[in-house]
Amino acid sequence: MPLYEGLGSGGEKTAVVIDLGEAFTKCGFAGETGPRCIIPSEIKKPDVAKPVKVVQYNINTEELYSYLKEFIHMLYFRHLLVNPRDRRVVIIESVLCPSHFRDTLTRVLFKHFEVPSVLFAPSHLMSLLTLGINSAMVLDCGYAESLVLPIYEGIPILSCWGSLPLGGKAIHKELEYQLLEQCTVDTGLAKGQSLPSVMGSVPEDIVEDIKVRTCFVSDLQRGLKIQAAKFNIDGSAERPSPPPDVDYPLDGEKILHVVGPIRDSVVEILFEQDNEETSVATLILDSLIQCPIDTRKQLAENLVVIGGTAMLPGFLHRLMAEIRYLVEKPKYKEALATKTFRIHTPPAKPNCVAWLGGAIFGALQDILGSRSVSKEYYSQTGRIPDWCCLNNPPLEMMFDVGKAPPPLMKRAFSTEK
């Protein structure tokens, strides 16, 4: 440990901050400007060909326990290279994270790795710490879903959240479908072979790499024309001229020809309004309408967009154009008085904003000490408080009268023995 690491923190080692995402996990140390590593949230099993996803909500608890145990062991001993017993842990979580996943993760950390304390921090709230603001409408465009949550004066307005299954996973599915349907492959033996004849399905890591390297979000007018041509019933709508085709090397022998129309059309699924007239842009406006009327102006002027899907070129520009276009429609024009929308630019890439907020929060030793759940508290109660739920009974109500409750966590600067 460097000499300076213990200075100014009462001799306590810096906390470990883990953002366990469905596609990628970001982990590092509190007080640092970026994560030490960003790795896929998956483990390799010797008897399984494909890597196993760690963040799964529909498997039994024991199976999940073994996956998490193996994955967190890899984080500590291959990437962070620290002793888990020495450092507190800050876990960045989504407000939609199921209780059984939190409980299993807590059991792994306390029972197997014996960490001194754990704090679950909502990702939307943490992202505001990077900007130093109290109120914002936070949109998280991640792998599995897009989730919007308004936060007013530091309190998440949980009744006004909105979510759609539109994210990286949906784009990958659409992109793979279009690649298999439209693209050709050149091999050493022949040119112009159909992709399904060369490979039955495209591995997700290749699909993601094609998305990152070649796909982009069109501007509003072009996007509306692409959507009109896609759902062209009478045959009158014309598609705007497509971007150039791209040659993508699959390996040393195969070259995939990615046709131009795919590059700008796959991302349109985020902005196409479905049968219920919902898209990523309507998520924000619908959530805003549900908020108390005196908070709407401040929330609309403080939009924060986080998550890996928001890193696609042109995404933020298109999102703002969609919001300004939709807010003039009768559905929103009457309900929303405000016409001013502004997006903040956090001091990190969108996929690391929540992690950076957790690193800032984890560096506040005094606050971290009073908010964390200690190993003693967990061993006596067997549960963790749900910080997202405002209806939880106070801790003192959960114990017998006259019996001292176990400490949540002694403060870092406390004089208690």
GROMACS .gro file of C-alpha atoms in nm, residues 3-412:
model
  410
    3LEU     CA    1   0.232   0.563   0.213
    4TYR     CA    2  -0.023   0.831   0.125
    5GLU     CA    3  -0.319   0.591   0.104
    6GLY     CA    4  -0.385   0.589   0.477
    7LEU     CA    5  -0.338   0.964   0.526
    8GLY     CA    6  -0.644   1.175   0.597
    9SER     CA    7  -0.876   0.878   0.644
   10GLY     CA    8  -0.800   0.786   1.004
   11GLY     CA    9  -0.571   0.508   0.886
   12GLU     CA   10  -0.858   0.334   0.709
   13LYS     CA   11  -0.804   0.185   0.366
   14THR     CA   12  -1.008   0.318   0.075
   15ALA     CA   13  -1.332   0.136  -0.008
   16VAL     CA   14  -1.380  -0.089  -0.309
   17VAL     CA   15  -1.648   0.038  -0.551
   18ILE     CA   16  -1.822  -0.217  -0.775
   19ASP     CA   17  -2.081  -0.135  -1.041
   20LEU     CA   18  -2.220  -0.477  -1.132
   21GLY     CA   19  -2.389  -0.418  -1.469
   22GLU     CA   20  -2.573  -0.678  -1.672
   23ALA     CA   21  -2.319  -0.659  -1.956
   24PHE     CA   22  -2.006  -0.507  -1.800
   25THR     CA   23  -1.876  -0.463  -1.445
   26LYS     CA   24  -1.677  -0.156  -1.345
   27CYS     CA   25  -1.462  -0.187  -1.033
   28GLY     CA   26  -1.197   0.022  -0.863
   29PHE     CA   27  -1.126   0.221  -0.548
   30ALA     CA   28  -1.308   0.513  -0.384
   31GLY     CA   29  -1.154   0.854  -0.442
   32GLU     CA   30  -1.013   0.765  -0.784
   33THR     CA   31  -1.117   0.930  -1.111
   34GLY     CA   32  -1.198   0.610  -1.300
   35PRO     CA   33  -1.242   0.236  -1.252
   36ARG     CA   34  -0.933   0.013  -1.245
   37CYS     CA   35  -1.101  -0.233  -1.481
   38ILE     CA   36  -1.411  -0.274  -1.698
   39ILE     CA   37  -1.475  -0.642  -1.767
   40PRO     CA   38  -1.768  -0.846  -1.904
   41SER     CA   39  -2.006  -0.962  -1.628
   42GLU     CA   40  -1.952  -1.328  -1.706
   43ILE     CA   41  -1.749  -1.630  -1.599
   44LYS     CA   42  -1.615  -1.922  -1.799
   45LYS     CA   43  -1.725  -2.272  -1.698
   46PRO     CA   44  -1.513  -2.568  -1.815
   47ASP     CA   45  -1.815  -2.775  -1.922
   48VAL     CA   46  -1.999  -2.488  -2.098
   49ALA     CA   47  -1.889  -2.352  -2.437
   50LYS     CA   48  -2.034  -2.001  -2.397
   51PRO     CA   49  -1.943  -1.779  -2.098
   52VAL     CA   50  -2.211  -1.768  -1.826
   53LYS     CA   51  -2.372  -1.432  -1.741
   54VAL     CA   52  -2.333  -1.346  -1.371
   55VAL     CA   53  -2.625  -1.102  -1.342
   56GLN     CA   54  -2.925  -1.332  -1.381
   57TYR     CA   55  -3.253  -1.286  -1.197
   58ASN     CA   56  -3.438  -1.602  -1.297
   59ILE     CA   57  -3.206  -1.875  -1.164
   60ASN     CA   58  -3.209  -2.046  -0.825
   61THR     CA   59  -3.024  -1.886  -0.536
   62GLU     CA   60  -2.752  -2.148  -0.491
   63GLU     CA   61  -2.654  -2.134  -0.856
   64LEU     CA   62  -2.645  -1.753  -0.842
   65TYR     CA   63  -2.437  -1.774  -0.522
   66SER     CA   64  -2.172  -1.990  -0.692
   67TYR     CA   65  -2.157  -1.759  -0.998
   68LEU     CA   66  -2.121  -1.444  -0.786
   69LYS     CA   67  -1.862  -1.608  -0.559
   70GLU     CA   68  -1.643  -1.701  -0.856
   71PHE     CA   69  -1.686  -1.364  -1.027
   72ILE     CA   70  -1.611  -1.150  -0.718
   73HIS     CA   71  -1.310  -1.373  -0.639
   74MET     CA   72  -1.181  -1.285  -0.987
   75LEU     CA   73  -1.240  -0.912  -0.922
   76TYR     CA   74  -1.045  -0.912  -0.595
   77PHE     CA   75  -0.758  -1.145  -0.678
   78ARG     CA   76  -0.702  -1.092  -1.050
   79HIS     CA   77  -0.790  -0.726  -1.103
   80LEU     CA   78  -0.791  -0.529  -0.775
   81LEU     CA   79  -0.527  -0.740  -0.595
   82VAL     CA   80  -0.639  -0.647  -0.242
   83ASN     CA   81  -0.757  -0.838   0.064
   84PRO     CA   82  -1.141  -0.821   0.084
   85ARG     CA   83  -1.132  -0.826   0.469
   86ASP     CA   84  -0.950  -0.491   0.480
   87ARG     CA   85  -1.188  -0.273   0.283
   88ARG     CA   86  -1.549  -0.165   0.286
   89VAL     CA   87  -1.754  -0.222  -0.028
   90VAL     CA   88  -1.983   0.016  -0.217
   91ILE     CA   89  -2.216  -0.163  -0.462
   92ILE     CA   90  -2.381   0.051  -0.732
   93GLU     CA   91  -2.724  -0.099  -0.798
   94SER     CA   92  -3.029  -0.031  -1.011
   95VAL     CA   93  -3.353   0.056  -0.830
   96LEU     CA   94  -3.511  -0.238  -1.015
   97CYS     CA   95  -3.260  -0.489  -0.874
   98PRO     CA   96  -3.462  -0.780  -0.724
   99SER     CA   97  -3.431  -0.843  -0.351
  100HIS     CA   98  -3.310  -1.200  -0.389
  101PHE     CA   99  -3.015  -1.082  -0.602
  102ARG     CA  100  -2.917  -0.819  -0.340
  103ASP     CA  101  -2.951  -1.073  -0.061
  104THR     CA  102  -2.740  -1.332  -0.244
  105LEU     CA  103  -2.472  -1.075  -0.329
  106THR     CA  104  -2.464  -0.959   0.035
  107ARG     CA  105  -2.433  -1.319   0.156
  108VAL     CA  106  -2.138  -1.377  -0.080
  109LEU     CA  107  -1.960  -1.061   0.041
  110PHE     CA  108  -2.019  -1.115   0.415
  111LYS     CA  109  -2.010  -1.493   0.450
  112HIS     CA  110  -1.750  -1.589   0.189
  113PHE     CA  111  -1.525  -1.283   0.156
  114GLU     CA  112  -1.586  -1.145   0.511
  115VAL     CA  113  -1.583  -0.779   0.407
  116PRO     CA  114  -1.621  -0.532   0.699
  117SER     CA  115  -1.924  -0.349   0.556
  118VAL     CA  116  -2.143  -0.313   0.247
  119LEU     CA  117  -2.335  -0.013   0.115
  120PHE     CA  118  -2.590  -0.042  -0.167
  121ALA     CA  119  -2.611   0.288  -0.354
  122PRO     CA  120  -2.873   0.361  -0.625
  123SER     CA  121  -2.700   0.431  -0.958
  124HIS     CA  122  -2.930   0.722  -1.050
  125LEU     CA  123  -2.858   0.901  -0.720
  126MET     CA  124  -2.482   0.840  -0.744
  127SER     CA  125  -2.464   0.993  -1.092
  128LEU     CA  126  -2.577   1.329  -0.945
  129LEU     CA  127  -2.276   1.335  -0.709
  130THR     CA  128  -2.046   1.371  -1.010
  131LEU     CA  129  -2.221   1.697  -1.104
  132GLY     CA  130  -2.281   1.843  -0.758
  133ILE     CA  131  -2.655   1.894  -0.817
  134ASN     CA  132  -2.950   1.783  -0.604
  135SER     CA  133  -3.231   1.755  -0.858
  136ALA     CA  134  -3.233   1.594  -1.201
  137MET     CA  135  -3.420   1.359  -1.431
  138VAL     CA  136  -3.178   1.067  -1.476
  139LEU     CA  137  -3.206   0.832  -1.774
  140ASP     CA  138  -2.998   0.514  -1.761
  141CYS     CA  139  -2.972   0.348  -2.104
  142GLY     CA  140  -2.804   0.022  -2.019
  143TYR     CA  141  -2.778  -0.326  -2.166
  144ALA     CA  142  -3.114  -0.477  -2.072
  145GLU     CA  143  -3.337  -0.170  -2.037
  146SER     CA  144  -3.370   0.205  -2.032
  147LEU     CA  145  -3.477   0.329  -1.690
  148VAL     CA  146  -3.570   0.686  -1.600
  149LEU     CA  147  -3.595   0.810  -1.241
  150PRO     CA  148  -3.653   1.170  -1.125
  151ILE     CA  149  -3.453   1.282  -0.821
  152TYR     CA  150  -3.562   1.597  -0.637
  153GLU     CA  151  -3.349   1.751  -0.360
  154GLY     CA  152  -3.156   1.427  -0.328
  155ILE     CA  153  -3.468   1.210  -0.287
  156PRO     CA  154  -3.558   0.961  -0.566
  157ILE     CA  155  -3.926   1.004  -0.661
  158LEU     CA  156  -3.989   0.631  -0.682
  159SER     CA  157  -4.353   0.660  -0.787
  160CYS     CA  158  -4.255   0.833  -1.113
  161TRP     CA  159  -4.001   0.589  -1.257
  162GLY     CA  160  -4.038   0.449  -1.605
  163SER     CA  161  -3.871   0.162  -1.786
  164LEU     CA  162  -3.863   0.003  -2.132
  165PRO     CA  163  -3.678  -0.309  -2.254
  166LEU     CA  164  -3.482  -0.094  -2.501
  167GLY     CA  165  -3.105  -0.103  -2.461
  168GLY     CA  166  -2.791  -0.271  -2.587
  169LYS     CA  167  -2.955  -0.614  -2.584
  170ALA     CA  168  -3.242  -0.503  -2.809
  171ILE     CA  169  -2.998  -0.337  -3.052
  172HIS     CA  170  -2.780  -0.650  -3.062
  173LYS     CA  171  -3.082  -0.869  -3.138
  174GLU     CA  172  -3.197  -0.641  -3.421
  175LEU     CA  173  -2.844  -0.605  -3.559
  176GLU     CA  174  -2.781  -0.981  -3.563
  177TYR     CA  175  -3.115  -1.038  -3.740
  178GLN     CA  176  -3.033  -0.781  -4.010
  179LEU     CA  177  -2.674  -0.905  -4.052
  180LEU     CA  178  -2.792  -1.262  -4.109
  181GLU     CA  179  -3.063  -1.144  -4.349
  182GLN     CA  180  -2.877  -0.888  -4.561
  183CYS     CA  181  -2.499  -0.926  -4.533
  184THR     CA  182  -2.252  -1.136  -4.731
  185VAL     CA  183  -1.913  -1.282  -4.643
  186ASP     CA  184  -1.594  -1.322  -4.849
  187THR     CA  185  -1.395  -1.633  -4.759
  188GLY     CA  186  -1.074  -1.778  -4.902
  189LEU     CA  187  -1.284  -2.017  -5.112
  190ALA     CA  188  -1.562  -1.795  -5.247
  191LYS     CA  189  -1.693  -1.440  -5.248
  192GLY     CA  190  -2.040  -1.307  -5.173
  193GLN     CA  191  -2.157  -1.604  -4.961
  194SER     CA  192  -2.460  -1.546  -4.740
  195LEU     CA  193  -2.372  -1.507  -4.371
  196PRO     CA  194  -2.599  -1.793  -4.244
  197SER     CA  195  -2.420  -2.038  -4.477
  198VAL     CA  196  -2.083  -1.948  -4.319
  199MET     CA  197  -2.195  -1.920  -3.954
  200GLY     CA  198  -2.536  -2.005  -3.810
  201SER     CA  199  -2.535  -1.723  -3.555
  202VAL     CA  200  -2.306  -1.428  -3.484
  203PRO     CA  201  -2.139  -1.429  -3.137
  204GLU     CA  202  -2.258  -1.140  -2.924
  205ASP     CA  203  -1.909  -0.995  -2.876
  206ILE     CA  204  -1.874  -0.962  -3.255
  207VAL     CA  205  -2.224  -0.808  -3.282
  208GLU     CA  206  -2.130  -0.556  -3.014
  209ASP     CA  207  -1.801  -0.473  -3.184
  210ILE     CA  208  -1.983  -0.413  -3.516
  211LYS     CA  209  -2.234  -0.190  -3.333
  212VAL     CA  210  -1.960   0.015  -3.165
  213ARG     CA  211  -1.743   0.051  -3.476
  214THR     CA  212  -2.002   0.106  -3.750
  215CYS     CA  213  -2.347   0.205  -3.614
  216PHE     CA  214  -2.467   0.555  -3.531
  217VAL     CA  215  -2.784   0.750  -3.452
  218SER     CA  216  -2.929   0.964  -3.732
  219ASP     CA  217  -3.070   1.313  -3.678
  220LEU     CA  218  -3.445   1.355  -3.629
  221GLN     CA  219  -3.556   1.430  -3.987
  222ARG     CA  220  -3.349   1.150  -4.135
  223GLY     CA  221  -3.464   0.913  -3.859
  224LEU     CA  222  -3.831   0.987  -3.929
  225LYS     CA  223  -3.775   0.912  -4.299
  226ILE     CA  224  -3.601   0.581  -4.214
  227GLN     CA  225  -3.896   0.484  -3.990
  228ALA     CA  226  -4.149   0.585  -4.260
  229ALA     CA  227  -3.968   0.369  -4.518
  230LYS     CA  228  -3.948   0.076  -4.276
  231PHE     CA  229  -4.321   0.078  -4.203
  232ASN     CA  230  -4.406   0.175  -4.561
  233ILE     CA  231  -4.755   0.035  -4.625
  234ASP     CA  232  -4.857   0.213  -4.947
  235GLY     CA  233  -4.505   0.215  -5.098
  236SER     CA  234  -4.480   0.594  -5.126
  237ALA     CA  235  -4.209   0.665  -4.865
  238GLU     CA  236  -3.848   0.666  -4.983
  239ARG     CA  237  -3.551   0.579  -4.767
  240PRO     CA  238  -3.281   0.849  -4.747
  241SER     CA  239  -2.949   0.762  -4.912
  242PRO     CA  240  -2.766   0.512  -4.690
  243PRO     CA  241  -2.415   0.558  -4.547
  244PRO     CA  242  -2.126   0.371  -4.716
  245ASP     CA  243  -2.088  -0.005  -4.677
  246VAL     CA  244  -1.818  -0.127  -4.437
  247ASP     CA  245  -1.591  -0.433  -4.459
  248TYR     CA  246  -1.553  -0.597  -4.118
  249PRO     CA  247  -1.285  -0.872  -4.079
  250LEU     CA  248  -1.433  -1.165  -3.884
  251ASP     CA  249  -1.095  -1.343  -3.870
  252GLY     CA  250  -0.788  -1.395  -4.091
  253GLU     CA  251  -0.992  -1.556  -4.369
  254LYS     CA  252  -1.345  -1.414  -4.356
  255ILE     CA  253  -1.452  -1.056  -4.431
  256LEU     CA  254  -1.809  -0.949  -4.356
  257HIS     CA  255  -1.967  -0.681  -4.580
  258VAL     CA  256  -2.188  -0.465  -4.355
  259VAL     CA  257  -2.434  -0.290  -4.584
  260GLY     CA  258  -2.492   0.082  -4.530
  261PRO     CA  259  -2.867   0.081  -4.446
  262ILE     CA  260  -2.803  -0.141  -4.142
  263ARG     CA  261  -2.562   0.109  -3.987
  264ASP     CA  262  -2.820   0.380  -3.923
  265SER     CA  263  -3.143   0.178  -3.903
  266VAL     CA  264  -3.074  -0.065  -3.613
  267VAL     CA  265  -3.059   0.211  -3.351
  268GLU     CA  266  -3.397   0.347  -3.464
  269ILE     CA  267  -3.568   0.086  -3.242
  270LEU     CA  268  -3.485   0.311  -2.945
  271PHE     CA  269  -3.688   0.596  -3.095
  272GLU     CA  270  -3.963   0.415  -3.289
  273GLN     CA  271  -4.290   0.451  -3.103
  274ASP     CA  272  -4.449   0.112  -3.051
  275ASN     CA  273  -4.823   0.033  -3.027
  276GLU     CA  274  -4.839   0.211  -2.691
  277GLU     CA  275  -4.657   0.515  -2.836
  278THR     CA  276  -4.355   0.469  -2.610
  279SER     CA  277  -3.987   0.525  -2.686
  280VAL     CA  278  -3.678   0.635  -2.495
  281ALA     CA  279  -3.780   1.002  -2.542
  282THR     CA  280  -4.139   0.949  -2.424
  283LEU     CA  281  -4.004   0.777  -2.110
  284ILE     CA  282  -3.862   1.110  -1.993
  285LEU     CA  283  -4.175   1.311  -2.079
  286ASP     CA  284  -4.417   1.056  -1.926
  287SER     CA  285  -4.212   1.047  -1.607
  288LEU     CA  286  -4.208   1.428  -1.598
  289ILE     CA  287  -4.589   1.442  -1.623
  290GLN     CA  288  -4.619   1.209  -1.322
  291CYS     CA  289  -4.393   1.434  -1.109
  292PRO     CA  290  -4.541   1.704  -0.881
  293ILE     CA  291  -4.616   2.010  -1.088
  294ASP     CA  292  -4.380   2.242  -0.894
  295THR     CA  293  -4.080   2.014  -0.961
  296ARG     CA  294  -4.122   1.976  -1.338
  297LYS     CA  295  -3.940   2.291  -1.455
  298GLN     CA  296  -3.629   2.215  -1.249
  299LEU     CA  297  -3.623   1.849  -1.353
  300ALA     CA  298  -3.669   1.932  -1.724
  301GLU     CA  299  -3.376   2.173  -1.712
  302ASN     CA  300  -3.152   1.911  -1.547
  303LEU     CA  301  -3.146   1.596  -1.759
  304VAL     CA  302  -2.864   1.347  -1.697
  305VAL     CA  303  -2.811   1.055  -1.938
  306ILE     CA  304  -2.593   0.762  -1.829
  307GLY     CA  305  -2.532   0.405  -1.945
  308GLY     CA  306  -2.331   0.242  -2.223
  309THR     CA  307  -2.603   0.271  -2.492
  310ALA     CA  308  -2.591   0.652  -2.453
  311MET     CA  309  -2.233   0.643  -2.589
  312LEU     CA  310  -2.354   0.574  -2.946
  313PRO     CA  311  -2.256   0.864  -3.177
  314GLY     CA  312  -2.543   1.112  -3.214
  315PHE     CA  313  -2.755   0.966  -2.931
  316LEU     CA  314  -2.780   1.277  -2.710
  317HIS     CA  315  -2.842   1.510  -3.006
  318ARG     CA  316  -3.124   1.286  -3.130
  319LEU     CA  317  -3.273   1.249  -2.780
  320MET     CA  318  -3.299   1.626  -2.740
  321ALA     CA  319  -3.447   1.665  -3.090
  322GLU     CA  320  -3.706   1.392  -3.015
  323ILE     CA  321  -3.804   1.559  -2.685
  324ARG     CA  322  -3.847   1.900  -2.853
  325TYR     CA  323  -4.046   1.738  -3.134
  326LEU     CA  324  -4.275   1.542  -2.899
  327VAL     CA  325  -4.335   1.825  -2.652
  328GLU     CA  326  -4.523   2.016  -2.926
  329LYS     CA  327  -4.774   1.732  -2.967
  330PRO     CA  328  -5.116   1.771  -2.797
  331LYS     CA  329  -5.053   1.489  -2.547
  332TYR     CA  330  -4.760   1.675  -2.387
  333LYS     CA  331  -4.830   2.037  -2.489
  334GLU     CA  332  -5.128   2.065  -2.254
  335ALA     CA  333  -4.973   1.874  -1.963
  336LEU     CA  334  -4.623   2.028  -1.967
  337ALA     CA  335  -4.589   2.403  -1.937
  338THR     CA  336  -4.211   2.397  -1.970
  339LYS     CA  337  -4.046   2.393  -2.311
  340THR     CA  338  -3.686   2.422  -2.190
  341PHE     CA  339  -3.482   2.101  -2.169
  342ARG     CA  340  -3.111   2.082  -2.097
  343ILE     CA  341  -2.874   1.786  -2.073
  344HIS     CA  342  -2.579   1.792  -1.833
  345THR     CA  343  -2.237   1.666  -1.937
  346PRO     CA  344  -2.096   1.460  -1.647
  347PRO     CA  345  -1.715   1.449  -1.596
  348ALA     CA  346  -1.691   1.088  -1.718
  349LYS     CA  347  -1.804   0.868  -2.005
  350PRO     CA  348  -2.173   0.774  -1.970
  351ASN     CA  349  -2.097   0.410  -1.884
  352CYS     CA  350  -1.876   0.513  -1.587
  353VAL     CA  351  -2.079   0.804  -1.442
  354ALA     CA  352  -2.258   0.592  -1.178
  355TRP     CA  353  -1.929   0.428  -1.079
  356LEU     CA  354  -1.761   0.768  -1.040
  357GLY     CA  355  -2.048   0.886  -0.818
  358GLY     CA  356  -1.998   0.576  -0.602
  359ALA     CA  357  -1.623   0.648  -0.584
  360ILE     CA  358  -1.697   1.003  -0.463
  361PHE     CA  359  -1.949   0.875  -0.207
  362GLY     CA  360  -1.712   0.602  -0.090
  363ALA     CA  361  -1.440   0.860  -0.026
  364LEU     CA  362  -1.663   1.042   0.226
  365GLN     CA  363  -1.549   0.826   0.516
  366ASP     CA  364  -1.779   0.971   0.781
  367ILE     CA  365  -2.096   0.936   0.571
  368LEU     CA  366  -1.993   0.594   0.444
  369GLY     CA  367  -1.942   0.478   0.801
  370SER     CA  368  -2.289   0.580   0.918
  371ARG     CA  369  -2.472   0.446   0.611
  372SER     CA  370  -2.298   0.111   0.558
  373VAL     CA  371  -2.428  -0.221   0.686
  374SER     CA  372  -2.163  -0.381   0.906
  375LYS     CA  373  -2.078  -0.750   0.929
  376GLU     CA  374  -2.195  -0.755   1.295
  377TYR     CA  375  -2.534  -0.607   1.202
  378TYR     CA  376  -2.578  -0.856   0.919
  379SER     CA  377  -2.477  -1.157   1.129
  380GLN     CA  378  -2.733  -1.063   1.397
  381THR     CA  379  -3.026  -0.967   1.174
  382GLY     CA  380  -2.957  -1.161   0.852
  383ARG     CA  381  -3.099  -0.880   0.641
  384ILE     CA  382  -2.999  -0.552   0.480
  385PRO     CA  383  -3.212  -0.236   0.487
  386ASP     CA  384  -3.356  -0.129   0.154
  387TRP     CA  385  -3.233   0.228   0.114
  388CYS     CA  386  -3.463   0.279  -0.184
  389CYS     CA  387  -3.776   0.213   0.021
  390LEU     CA  388  -3.898   0.506   0.227
  391ASN     CA  389  -4.158   0.293   0.409
  392ASN     CA  390  -3.908   0.075   0.596
  393PRO     CA  391  -3.957   0.078   0.973
  394PRO     CA  392  -3.678   0.250   1.167
  395LEU     CA  393  -3.406   0.012   1.276
  396GLU     CA  394  -3.492   0.047   1.645
  397MET     CA  395  -3.842  -0.094   1.577
  398MET     CA  396  -3.697  -0.421   1.453
  399PHE     CA  397  -3.555  -0.517   1.796
  400ASP     CA  398  -3.698  -0.592   2.137
  401VAL     CA  399  -3.755  -0.294   2.362
  402GLY     CA  400  -3.471  -0.256   2.610
  403LYS     CA  401  -3.235  -0.461   2.398
  404ALA     CA  402  -2.958  -0.263   2.230
  405PRO     CA  403  -2.970  -0.294   1.850
  406PRO     CA  404  -2.647  -0.399   1.677
  407PRO     CA  405  -2.452  -0.105   1.532
  408LEU     CA  406  -2.495  -0.038   1.161
  409MET     CA  407  -2.134   0.074   1.136
  410LYS     CA  408  -1.912   0.278   1.363
  411ARG     CA  409  -1.814   0.608   1.209
  412ALA     CA  410  -1.464   0.635   1.074
   0.00000   0.00000   0.00000
